[in-house]
Short mmCIF file of C-alpha atoms in Angstrom, two decimals:
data_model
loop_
_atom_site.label_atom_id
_atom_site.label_comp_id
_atom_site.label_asym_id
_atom_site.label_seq_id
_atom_site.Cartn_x
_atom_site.Cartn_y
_atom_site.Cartn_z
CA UNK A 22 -59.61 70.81 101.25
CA UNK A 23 -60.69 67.86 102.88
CA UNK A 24 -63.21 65.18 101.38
CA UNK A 25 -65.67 65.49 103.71
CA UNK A 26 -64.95 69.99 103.91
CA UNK A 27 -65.77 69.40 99.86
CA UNK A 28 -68.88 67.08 100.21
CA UNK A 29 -69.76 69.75 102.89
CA UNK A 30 -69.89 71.96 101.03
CA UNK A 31 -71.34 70.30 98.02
CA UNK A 32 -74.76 69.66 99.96
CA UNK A 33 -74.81 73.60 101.68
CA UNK A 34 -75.09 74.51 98.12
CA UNK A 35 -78.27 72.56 97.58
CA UNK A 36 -81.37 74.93 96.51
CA UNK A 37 -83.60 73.30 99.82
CA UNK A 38 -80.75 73.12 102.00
CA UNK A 39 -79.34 76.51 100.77
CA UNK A 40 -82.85 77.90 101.36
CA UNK A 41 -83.37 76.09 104.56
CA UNK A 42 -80.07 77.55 106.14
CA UNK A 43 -81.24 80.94 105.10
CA UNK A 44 -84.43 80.87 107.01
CA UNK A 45 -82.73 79.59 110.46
CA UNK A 46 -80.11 82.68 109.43
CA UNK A 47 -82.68 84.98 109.40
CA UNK A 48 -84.62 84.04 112.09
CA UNK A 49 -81.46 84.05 114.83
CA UNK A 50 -80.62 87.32 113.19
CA UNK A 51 -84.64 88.63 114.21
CA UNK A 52 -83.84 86.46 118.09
CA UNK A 53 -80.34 88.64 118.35
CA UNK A 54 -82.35 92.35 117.97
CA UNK A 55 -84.98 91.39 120.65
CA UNK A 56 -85.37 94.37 122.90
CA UNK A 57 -84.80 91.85 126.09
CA UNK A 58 -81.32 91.20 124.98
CA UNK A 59 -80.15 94.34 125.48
CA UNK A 60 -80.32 94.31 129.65
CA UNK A 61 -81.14 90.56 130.14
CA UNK A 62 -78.86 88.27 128.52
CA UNK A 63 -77.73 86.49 131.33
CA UNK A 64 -81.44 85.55 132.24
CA UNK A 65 -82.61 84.60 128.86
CA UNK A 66 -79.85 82.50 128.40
CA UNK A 67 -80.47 80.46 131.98
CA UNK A 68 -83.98 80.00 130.36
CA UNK A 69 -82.64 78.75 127.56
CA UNK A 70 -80.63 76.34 128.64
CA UNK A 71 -83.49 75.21 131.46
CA UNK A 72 -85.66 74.60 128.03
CA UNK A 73 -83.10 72.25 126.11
CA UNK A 74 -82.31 70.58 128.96
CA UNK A 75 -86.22 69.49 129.49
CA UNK A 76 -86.40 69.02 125.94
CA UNK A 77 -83.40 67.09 125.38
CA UNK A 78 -84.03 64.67 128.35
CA UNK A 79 -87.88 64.33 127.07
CA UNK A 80 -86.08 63.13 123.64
CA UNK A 81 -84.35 60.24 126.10
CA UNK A 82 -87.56 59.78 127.55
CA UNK A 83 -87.64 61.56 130.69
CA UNK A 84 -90.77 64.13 130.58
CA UNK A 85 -90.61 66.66 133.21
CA UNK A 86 -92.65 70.00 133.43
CA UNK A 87 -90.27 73.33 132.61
CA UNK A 88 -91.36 74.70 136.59
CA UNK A 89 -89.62 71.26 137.71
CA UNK A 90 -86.26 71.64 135.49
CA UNK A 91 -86.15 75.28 136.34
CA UNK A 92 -86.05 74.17 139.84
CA UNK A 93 -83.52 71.67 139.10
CA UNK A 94 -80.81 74.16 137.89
CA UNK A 95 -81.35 77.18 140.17
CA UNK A 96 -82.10 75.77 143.34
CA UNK A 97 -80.86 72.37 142.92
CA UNK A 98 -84.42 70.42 143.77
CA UNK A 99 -83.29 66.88 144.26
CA UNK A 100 -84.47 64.63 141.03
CA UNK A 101 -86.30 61.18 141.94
CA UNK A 102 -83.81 58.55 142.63
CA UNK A 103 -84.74 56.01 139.81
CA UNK A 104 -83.86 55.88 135.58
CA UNK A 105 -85.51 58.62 135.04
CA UNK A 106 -84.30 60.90 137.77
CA UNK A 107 -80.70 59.98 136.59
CA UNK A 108 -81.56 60.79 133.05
CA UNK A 109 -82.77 64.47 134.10
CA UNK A 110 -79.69 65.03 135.59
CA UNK A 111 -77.54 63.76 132.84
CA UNK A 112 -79.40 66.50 130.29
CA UNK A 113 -79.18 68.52 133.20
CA UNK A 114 -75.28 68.43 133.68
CA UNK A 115 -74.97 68.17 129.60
CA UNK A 116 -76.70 71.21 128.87
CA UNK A 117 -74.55 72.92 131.55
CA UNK A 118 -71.43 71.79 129.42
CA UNK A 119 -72.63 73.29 126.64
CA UNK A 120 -73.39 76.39 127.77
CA UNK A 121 -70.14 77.09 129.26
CA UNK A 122 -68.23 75.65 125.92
CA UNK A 123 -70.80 77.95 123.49
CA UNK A 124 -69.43 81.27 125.23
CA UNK A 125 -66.45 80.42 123.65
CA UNK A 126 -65.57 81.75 119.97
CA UNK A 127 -65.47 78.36 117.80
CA UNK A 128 -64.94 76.30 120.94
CA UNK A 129 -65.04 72.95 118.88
CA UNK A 130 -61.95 73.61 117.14
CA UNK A 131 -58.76 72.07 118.42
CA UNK A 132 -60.95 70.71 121.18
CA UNK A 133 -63.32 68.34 119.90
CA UNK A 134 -62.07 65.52 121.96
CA UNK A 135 -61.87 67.06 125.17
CA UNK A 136 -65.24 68.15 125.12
CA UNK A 137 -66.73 64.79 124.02
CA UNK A 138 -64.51 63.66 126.80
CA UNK A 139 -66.44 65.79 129.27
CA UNK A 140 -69.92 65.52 127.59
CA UNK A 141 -69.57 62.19 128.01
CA UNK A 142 -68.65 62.03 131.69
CA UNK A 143 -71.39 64.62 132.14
CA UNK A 144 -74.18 62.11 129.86
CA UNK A 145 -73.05 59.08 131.60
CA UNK A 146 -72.52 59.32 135.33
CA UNK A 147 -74.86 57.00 137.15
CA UNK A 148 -75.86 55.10 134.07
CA UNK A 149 -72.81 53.05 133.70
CA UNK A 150 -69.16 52.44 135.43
CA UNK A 151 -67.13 55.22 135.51
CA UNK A 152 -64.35 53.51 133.66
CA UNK A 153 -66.97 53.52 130.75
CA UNK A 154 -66.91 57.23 130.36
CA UNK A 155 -64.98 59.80 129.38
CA UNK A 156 -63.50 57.65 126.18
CA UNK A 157 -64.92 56.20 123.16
CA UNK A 158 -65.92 52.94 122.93
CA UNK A 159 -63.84 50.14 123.06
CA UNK A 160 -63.61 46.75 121.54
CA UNK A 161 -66.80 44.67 122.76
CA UNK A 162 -68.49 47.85 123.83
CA UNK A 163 -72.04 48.64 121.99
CA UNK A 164 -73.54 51.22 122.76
CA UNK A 165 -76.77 51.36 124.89
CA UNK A 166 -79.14 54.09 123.85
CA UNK A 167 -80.28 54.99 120.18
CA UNK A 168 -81.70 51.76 119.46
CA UNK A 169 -82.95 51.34 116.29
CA UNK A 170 -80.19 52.46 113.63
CA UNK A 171 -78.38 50.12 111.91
CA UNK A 172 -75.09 48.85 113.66
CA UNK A 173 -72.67 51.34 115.24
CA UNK A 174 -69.15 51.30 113.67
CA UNK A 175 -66.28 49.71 115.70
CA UNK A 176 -63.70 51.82 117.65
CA UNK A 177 -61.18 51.61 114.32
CA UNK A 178 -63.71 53.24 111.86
CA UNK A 179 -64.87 55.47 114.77
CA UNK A 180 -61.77 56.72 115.64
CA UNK A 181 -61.11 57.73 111.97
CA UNK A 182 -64.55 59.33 111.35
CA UNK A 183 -63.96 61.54 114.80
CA UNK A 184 -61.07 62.62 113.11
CA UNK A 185 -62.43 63.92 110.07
CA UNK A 186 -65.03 65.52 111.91
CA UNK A 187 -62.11 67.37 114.01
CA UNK A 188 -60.33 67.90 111.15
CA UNK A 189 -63.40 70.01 109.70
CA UNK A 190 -63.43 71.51 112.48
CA UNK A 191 -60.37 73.19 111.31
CA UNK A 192 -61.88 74.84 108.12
CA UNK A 193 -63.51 78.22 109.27
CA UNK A 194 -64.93 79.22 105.85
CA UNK A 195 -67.43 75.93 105.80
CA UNK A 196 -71.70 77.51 107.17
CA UNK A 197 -71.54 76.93 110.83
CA UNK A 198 -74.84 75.04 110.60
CA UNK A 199 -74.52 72.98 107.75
CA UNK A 200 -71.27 71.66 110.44
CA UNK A 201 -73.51 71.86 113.58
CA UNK A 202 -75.97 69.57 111.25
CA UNK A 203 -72.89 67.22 110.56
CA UNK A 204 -71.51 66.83 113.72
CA UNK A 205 -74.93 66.13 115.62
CA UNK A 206 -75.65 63.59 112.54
CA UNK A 207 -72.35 61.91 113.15
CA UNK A 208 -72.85 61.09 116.59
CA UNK A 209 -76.20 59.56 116.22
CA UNK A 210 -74.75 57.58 113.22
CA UNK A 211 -71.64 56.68 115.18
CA UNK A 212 -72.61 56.47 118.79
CA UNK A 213 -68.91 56.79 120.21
CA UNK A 214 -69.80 56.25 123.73
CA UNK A 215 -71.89 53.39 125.37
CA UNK A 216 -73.91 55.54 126.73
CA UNK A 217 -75.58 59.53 126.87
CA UNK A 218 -75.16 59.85 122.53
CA UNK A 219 -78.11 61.42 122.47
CA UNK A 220 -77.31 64.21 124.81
CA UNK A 221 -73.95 64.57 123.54
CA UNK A 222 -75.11 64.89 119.86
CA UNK A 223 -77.47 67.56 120.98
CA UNK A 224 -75.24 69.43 123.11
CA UNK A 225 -72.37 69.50 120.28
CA UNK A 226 -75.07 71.14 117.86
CA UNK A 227 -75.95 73.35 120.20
CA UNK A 228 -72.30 74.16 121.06
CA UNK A 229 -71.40 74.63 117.24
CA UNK A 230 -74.22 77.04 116.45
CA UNK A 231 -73.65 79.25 118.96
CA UNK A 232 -69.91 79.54 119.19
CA UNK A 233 -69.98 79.65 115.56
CA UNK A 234 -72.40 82.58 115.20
CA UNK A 235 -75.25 81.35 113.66
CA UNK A 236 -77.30 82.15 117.06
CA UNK A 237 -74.73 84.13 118.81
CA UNK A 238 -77.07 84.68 121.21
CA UNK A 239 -77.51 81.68 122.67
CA UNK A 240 -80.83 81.67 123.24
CA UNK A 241 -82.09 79.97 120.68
CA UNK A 242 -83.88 76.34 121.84
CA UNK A 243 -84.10 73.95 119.02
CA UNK A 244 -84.18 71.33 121.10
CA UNK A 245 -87.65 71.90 121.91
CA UNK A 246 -88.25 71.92 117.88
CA UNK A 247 -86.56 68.74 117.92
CA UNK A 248 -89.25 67.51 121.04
CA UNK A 249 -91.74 68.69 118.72
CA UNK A 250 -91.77 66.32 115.99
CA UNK A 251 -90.00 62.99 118.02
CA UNK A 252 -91.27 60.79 114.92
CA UNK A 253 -89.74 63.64 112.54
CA UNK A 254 -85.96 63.50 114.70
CA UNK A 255 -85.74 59.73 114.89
CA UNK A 256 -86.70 59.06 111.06
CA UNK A 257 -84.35 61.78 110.12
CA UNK A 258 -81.54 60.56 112.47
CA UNK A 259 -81.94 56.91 110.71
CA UNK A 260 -82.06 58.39 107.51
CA UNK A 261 -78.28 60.20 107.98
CA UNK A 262 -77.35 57.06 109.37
CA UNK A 263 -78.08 55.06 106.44
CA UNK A 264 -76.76 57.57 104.09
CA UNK A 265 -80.25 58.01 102.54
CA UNK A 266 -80.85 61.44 102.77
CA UNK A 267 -78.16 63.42 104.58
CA UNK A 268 -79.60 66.91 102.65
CA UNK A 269 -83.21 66.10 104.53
CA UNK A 270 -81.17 66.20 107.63
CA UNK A 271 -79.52 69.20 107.53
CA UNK A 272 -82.93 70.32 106.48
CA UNK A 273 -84.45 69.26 109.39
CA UNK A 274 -81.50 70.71 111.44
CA UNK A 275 -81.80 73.98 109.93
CA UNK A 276 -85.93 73.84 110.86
CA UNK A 277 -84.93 73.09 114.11
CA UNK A 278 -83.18 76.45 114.34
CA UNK A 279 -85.81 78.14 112.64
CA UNK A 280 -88.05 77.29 115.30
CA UNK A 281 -86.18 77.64 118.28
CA UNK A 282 -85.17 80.74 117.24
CA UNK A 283 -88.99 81.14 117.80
CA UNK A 284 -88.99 79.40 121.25
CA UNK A 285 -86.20 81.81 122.16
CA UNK A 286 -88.45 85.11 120.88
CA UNK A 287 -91.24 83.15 123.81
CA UNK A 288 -88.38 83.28 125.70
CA UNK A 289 -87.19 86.65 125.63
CA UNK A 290 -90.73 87.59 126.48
CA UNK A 291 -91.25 85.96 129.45
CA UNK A 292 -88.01 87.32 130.66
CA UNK A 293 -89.04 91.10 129.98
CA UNK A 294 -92.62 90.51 131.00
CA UNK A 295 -91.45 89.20 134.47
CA UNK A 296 -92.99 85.59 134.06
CA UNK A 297 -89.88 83.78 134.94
CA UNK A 298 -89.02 83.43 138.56
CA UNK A 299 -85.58 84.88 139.52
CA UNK A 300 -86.18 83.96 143.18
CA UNK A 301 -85.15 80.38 142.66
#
């Protein structure tokens, strides 16, 4: 067992984080028996992924209404051409990776680079030269969003800390979101790319908890728990970054579940109640 598998596990057996991870458990396990499911999986899912994608580009600070981003990603309505417009499309193109990666069973393992690779193309286009993407960064590089945090590692210690996250990637017996919690955490502590860490970190949580089977469902949206409490997210990102409290984090994480479990029970509803436009 690795280090980092043992430490792993070490904090998952931590009464509040123990307690925490039971809760989100629970509540996916209520989201996964909801009566819309049954028939409209496909739909609820779109929905889903329309709601982290708003939520995860309002965490960059791009606010648009969920009418707008619905719009966006079924009948491609063309974004405004300035920053902001870009970074809608960036969630936009992220959360469209991650769906397509969380149908797979444990996509992340064996294939954590090449889907960094491609989140990060996805995260980045427009914002910075191509030859920027796609890889982590390099000498000189620093990276350009997440400001704030102390100072990202250089491309030797990165390299070696992406490794240890693949190689837990490998374990299959360590809780799916106690890793999911991890791996987000690690890219907001390590910002690999110059740009789009943000929406990569989110998407690779998202990724892990689905294709792991915490919320095999994928409906779920705890990005929009996340949204919730911005103040909550950044203090908690900052304080995995400095090592202070990594077990708040997961904490938080497993909150975040919790609740979007809730915003995927809203939803489900709107789904089955016909509120959501399909004509789009």
């Amino acid at each position: 067992m690795s280090e980092l598998g043992s430490a792993l596990r070490a904090l998952a057996a931590l009464d509040p984080v123990d307690e925490a991870v039971t809760r989100a458990r629970n509540a996916c396990t209520e989201l996964r028996w909801h009566n819309a499911l049954r028939k409209r999986m496909p739909e609820c899912r779109v929905e889903s992924t329309v709601r982290a994608a708003r939520a995860s580009s309002a965490l960059e600070g791009a606010r648009y209404p969920i009418a707008y981003v619905r719009e966006v990603i079924g009948a491609g309505r063309e974004v405004p051409d300035d920053m902001s417009g870009t970074q809608l499309s960036a969630a936009v193109r992220v959360a469209a990776v991650a769906q397509e990666y969380s149908e797979r069973p444990d996509a992340l393992r064996g294939g954590l680079a090449h889907i960094l690779s491609k989140l990060s193309l996805a995260a980045g286009a427009g914002l910075v030269p191509d030859e920027q993407l796609g890889r982590p960064r390099l000498a000189g590089e620093v990276p350009g969003d997440l400001g704030g945090l102390p100072p990202a590692p250089g491309p030797e210690e990165l390299a070696d800390r992406l490794g240890q996250l693949d190689a837990l990637l490998t374990d299959p017996t360590l809780p799916g979101l106690v890793v999911a919690a991890i791996l987000q955490g690690e890219i907001i502590a390590l910002r690999p790319f110059v740009i789009g860490n943000g929406l990569i970190a989110r998407a690779l949580f998202r990724i892990q908890l689905v294709s792991s089977g915490v919320d095999p469902t994928g409906v779920g949206v705890p990005e929009a728990a996340f949204l919730s409490d911005v103040q909550g997210y950044g203090q908690g990102g900052a304080a995995y970054t400095s090592g202070s409290d990594v077990p708040g984090w997961i904490v938080s994480c497993a909150t975040a579940v919790e609740k979007g479990a809730g915003e995927g029970r809203t939803v489900c509803q709107a789904v089955q109640s016909g509120k959501i436009p399909q004509n789009i």
